[in-house]
Amino acid sequence: MSGFLGKLSPTKRVVAGNNDLPLFNVNQTSMERCPRDTPRVSATLAELLMNVEDARNDQRGLEMASPLTSSASSFNSWTSAPASSISSSPFVLSFTDLTYSVKIKKKFPPFCGNSSNDPALNTKILLNGISGEAHEGEMMAVLGASGSGKSTLIDALASRIAKDSLRGSITLNGEVLESSLQKVISAYVMQDDLLFPMLTVEETLMFSAEFRLPRSLSKKKKKARVQALIDQLGLRSAARTVIGDEGHRGVSGGERRRVSIGIDIIHDPIILFLDEPTSGLDSTSAYMVIKVLQRIAQSGSIVIMSIHQPSYRIMGLLDRLIFLSRGNTVFSGSPTYLPQFFSEFDHPIPENENKTEFALDLIRELENSPEGTKKLVEYHKEWRAKQAAARYYNNGITLKEAITASISRGKLVSGATTNSPSSFQTYANPFWIEMIVIGKRSILNSMRQPELIGMRIGAVMVTGIILATMFTKLDNSPKGVQERLGFFAFAMSTTFYTCAEAIPVFLQERYIFMRETAYNAYRRSSYVLSQSIISVPSLIFLAASFAATTFFAVGLAGGPSGFLFFFLTILASFWAGSSFVTFLSGVVSNVMLGFTVVVAILAYFLLFSGFFISRDRIPLYWIWFHYLSLVKYPYEGVLQNEFEDPTKCFVRGIQIFDNSPLGQFPSAVKLSLLKSMSGVLGINVTAETCVTTGIDILKQQGVTEISKWNCLWITVAWGFFFRVLFYFTLLIGSKNKRR
């Protein structure tokens, strides 16, 4: 590739609106924008994937330069495309009369005689007949004060509002844009930067590539796509820096925002939506973010964003504006028309004043006036009617054919496996690939936070050591029986309580999960299965540590086979407990509330397990809770494992008095009493006669219905049941759409 393309040369013409616009190839060393009325539609980054190694070799000499310079040079070297690759039918996203309202929930019921049945008084209009269009190669910004409807409009265009609630039409190239297709060809960048804190920038983008790019694309090409994107985003100097959080230092705010954009454009979407991408950034970082978005638009995408109050420099990058005021459009069009519009409205913009600041200030003043912005809204409708209506000519090309042509140019890398219009895939990869990537990412993020793993292991080990030293070498006496029952009840309940630490795990990932699944990065089932599988090794280690610490020290029965069953029961308890807590984390969205609910429910499980009151004495109206108790089954299982030997005696003749006031009498008195009892009963009861075996203890505790192995399998089944429930909570509760 030569260092420059020479003089500008006209290429194919694009009909957009009423203008027949020539497109030009741009000098490779220049990042100057095309004139505002001439949007440039360049080749995509993915278009030259085959030549990526050459591009990267050319880039190595520039890596010591500033991130923005490096990014610009890299982008230009990739986007110098031949004229033949430019689509003759650019994408135009049109929306007409979008209206959306919500019902107002009253905090207090109305007093008698003051209630109103008027639906207009019980609803709030967030969008009121919003219309406009966004073109390929351009950036459209939605502006307005807080509460004006900016984010609502972005959500409406991004299909994040339920169809039943949103009125109006949204079309792409004149055809209705279905939600299922929109998920494939678009991406949505949330206002909050939702990233894994312990992954580096490069790792974060690479995992996104493995999710969004198809399996047919080689690992080498995926890495090449990530490296090109790092240059495009100006993140070369921060590529190996962790994202960071409150407790770990990482990338800057501007870099974090660009990473958030990068993970959603890794597959080179046709439409990109952003909710206030400059929020919380300083002016320089905000400008760099918008500059990156400009390059994304020029690579052949439609970029639509909400923005609070752009600076003068940012305004110079925007192509179309929509000003909103309380859900109504007060201006739409090119920024160049702002002076003319407000001048004709008898509010001319003074010279040397920021046009957007003037417009926003004027809108706020009108909102606070008695008449509000009604006159401005009406004037905008008249002003728009005077303008020439935009027309779109598709030259007979359908939407799917246009998308297929875009894919053939390298756009929308995960859009289809072939160039056939009917081959658009819902997901880029099969579920087992998704499971591997999710698992690998979770393990890597966890390994870089060893303190969390260490705290859980420490909690289990400390509990095990305390129990081992408290219940050391229990004997086969009536007191030993009571101590064994107490040990088992506490040990089984402890395994469930230590699982409560899993609550924050999903709650921290909840919004990352919702963002990734909203646009089909992976299946919800893949997430549930992967998280379940990767949790098993840690549970095995915890169960083995606890069992080894307590079994032999306490002196439990059964030998090697007894130890194996005890270990398996502890493992099943950890599995059921972690599954239960994971399910609750999908239902409860607050960490503190989650801990409260878990602790309360586990306390109820222990109460109804049969330790405090045997099954035979539980009231009938509570017996159902006894069978729902997670602690019941492992508790009964380990009891049977300990007391199932019929030859083992726990109470001998003279010991029957130990738990009564007679226990304080001398042995001679006890023996005399045994003789008297023998005469009455007609049975010879001596000091060594076995009175109570392990089987008798199980009967006393009401443990007679289910075998120990069935108790184990039921505990395991509870774990799977709660994992299935977790999946359905994700399926129902993570739609991420407004109603």
CSV table of C-alpha atoms in Angstrom, one decimal, residues 1-6 27-29 58 76-77 80:
chain,number,residue,atom,x,y,z
A,1,MET,CA,0.0,0.0,0.0
A,2,SER,CA,1.5,3.3,-1.0
A,3,GLY,CA,2.0,6.2,1.5
A,4,PHE,CA,-0.8,8.3,-0.2
A,5,LEU,CA,-3.6,7.9,-2.6
A,6,GLY,CA,-2.9,10.9,-4.6
A,27,ASN,CA,-5.6,11.0,1.6
A,28,GLN,CA,-4.3,8.3,3.9
A,29,THR,CA,-2.4,10.7,6.1
A,58,ASP,CA,3.7,-0.9,9.5
A,76,ASN,CA,-6.2,5.4,8.0
A,77,SER,CA,-4.0,2.6,6.9
A,80,SER,CA,-8.1,3.3,2.3
